[in-house]
Coordinates of C-alpha atoms in Angstrom, one line a residue:
X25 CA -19.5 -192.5 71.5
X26 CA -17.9 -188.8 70.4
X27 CA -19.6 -186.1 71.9
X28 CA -20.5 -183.1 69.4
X29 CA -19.5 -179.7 70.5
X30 CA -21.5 -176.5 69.8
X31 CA -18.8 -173.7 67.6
X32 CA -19.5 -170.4 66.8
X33 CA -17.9 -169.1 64.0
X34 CA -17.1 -165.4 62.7
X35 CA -16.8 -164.4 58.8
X36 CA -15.5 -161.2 57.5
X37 CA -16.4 -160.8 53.4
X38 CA -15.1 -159.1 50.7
X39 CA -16.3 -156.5 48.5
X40 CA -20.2 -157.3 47.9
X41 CA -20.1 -157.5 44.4
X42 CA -18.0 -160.8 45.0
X43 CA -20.4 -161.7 47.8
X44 CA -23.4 -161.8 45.3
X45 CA -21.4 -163.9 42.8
X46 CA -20.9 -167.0 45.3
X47 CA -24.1 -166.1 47.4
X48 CA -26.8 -169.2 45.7
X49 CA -23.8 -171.3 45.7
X50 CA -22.9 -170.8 49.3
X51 CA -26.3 -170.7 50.4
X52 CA -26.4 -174.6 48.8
X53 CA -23.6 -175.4 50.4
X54 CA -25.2 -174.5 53.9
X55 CA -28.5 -175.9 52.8
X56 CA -26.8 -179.2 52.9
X57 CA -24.4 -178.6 56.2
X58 CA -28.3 -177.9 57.7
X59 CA -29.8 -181.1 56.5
X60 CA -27.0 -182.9 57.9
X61 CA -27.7 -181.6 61.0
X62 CA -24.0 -180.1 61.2
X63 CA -25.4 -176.1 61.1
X64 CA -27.8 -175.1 63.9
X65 CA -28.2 -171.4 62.1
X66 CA -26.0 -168.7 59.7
X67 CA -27.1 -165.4 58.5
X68 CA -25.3 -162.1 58.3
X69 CA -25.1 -158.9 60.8
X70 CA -27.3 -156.0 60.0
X71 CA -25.4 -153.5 60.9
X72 CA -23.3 -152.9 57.5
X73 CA -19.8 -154.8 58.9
X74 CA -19.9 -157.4 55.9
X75 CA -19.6 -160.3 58.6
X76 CA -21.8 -162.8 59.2
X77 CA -22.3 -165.7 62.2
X78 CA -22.6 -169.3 61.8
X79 CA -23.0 -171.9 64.9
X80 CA -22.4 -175.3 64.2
X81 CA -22.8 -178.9 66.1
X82 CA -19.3 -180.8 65.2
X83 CA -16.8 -183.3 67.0
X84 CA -13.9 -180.8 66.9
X85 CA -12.6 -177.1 65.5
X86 CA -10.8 -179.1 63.1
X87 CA -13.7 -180.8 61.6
X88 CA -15.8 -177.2 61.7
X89 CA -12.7 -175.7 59.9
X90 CA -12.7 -178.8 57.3
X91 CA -16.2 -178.4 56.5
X92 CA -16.0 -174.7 56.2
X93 CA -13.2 -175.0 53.8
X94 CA -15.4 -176.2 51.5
X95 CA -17.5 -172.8 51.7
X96 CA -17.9 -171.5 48.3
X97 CA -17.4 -168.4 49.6
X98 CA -14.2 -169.5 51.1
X99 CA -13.2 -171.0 48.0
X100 CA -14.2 -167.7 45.8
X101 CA -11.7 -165.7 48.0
X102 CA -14.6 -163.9 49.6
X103 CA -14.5 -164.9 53.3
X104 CA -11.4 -162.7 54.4
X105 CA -11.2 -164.0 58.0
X106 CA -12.7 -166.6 59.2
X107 CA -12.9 -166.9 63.6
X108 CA -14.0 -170.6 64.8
X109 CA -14.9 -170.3 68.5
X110 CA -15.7 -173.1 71.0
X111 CA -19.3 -172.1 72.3
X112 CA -21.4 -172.8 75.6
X113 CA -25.0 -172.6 74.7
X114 CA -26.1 -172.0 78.7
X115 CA -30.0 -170.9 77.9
X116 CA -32.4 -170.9 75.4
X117 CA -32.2 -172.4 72.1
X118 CA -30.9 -172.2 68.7
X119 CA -32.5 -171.9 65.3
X120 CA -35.6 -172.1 63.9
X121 CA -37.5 -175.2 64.5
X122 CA -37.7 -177.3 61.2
X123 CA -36.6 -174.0 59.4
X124 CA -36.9 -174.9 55.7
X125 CA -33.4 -175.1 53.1
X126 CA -34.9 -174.0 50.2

């Protein structure tokens, strides 16, 4: 049995023009890494740096970076970096309960 592994990872975007363009899409896409129980919880800072935290569950960094790839806002050219970080929940916990994807 493979043991899933908690991964936090960074974004940097692009001008926010292009970040509205692939925002619904990429949104979708994260939708469905949260039904599949692959995303714990995503959402952007608040403090104007155009980046954005997601934490995934996943086997390895490799699959986190496979299934990131597919990011439409990877794929639009809007993620400039992208940091993938192993990552020690010690306390508390993570997301919102049930928290809806539509």
């Amino acid at each position: 049995m493979t043991v899933s592994e908690h991964f936090a990872v960074l974004y940097s975007y692009g001008p926010a023009e292009a970040q509205a363009a692939h925002r619904p899409a990429h949104r979708r896409f994260l939708a469905g890494l949260l039904d599949e129980g692959k995303l714990l919880v995503s959402g952007p800072f608040t403090d104007g740096s155009d980046q954005a935290l997601l934490i995934l569950r996943a086997e390895s960094e490799e699959e986190v970076a496979q299934l990131l790839d597919e990011d439409p806002m990877r794929t639009g050219g809007v993620v400039t970096e992208r940091r993938i970080h192993r990552w020690n929940p010690v306390l508390g916990t993570v997301g919102a309960p049930e928290a809806p994807t539509s």
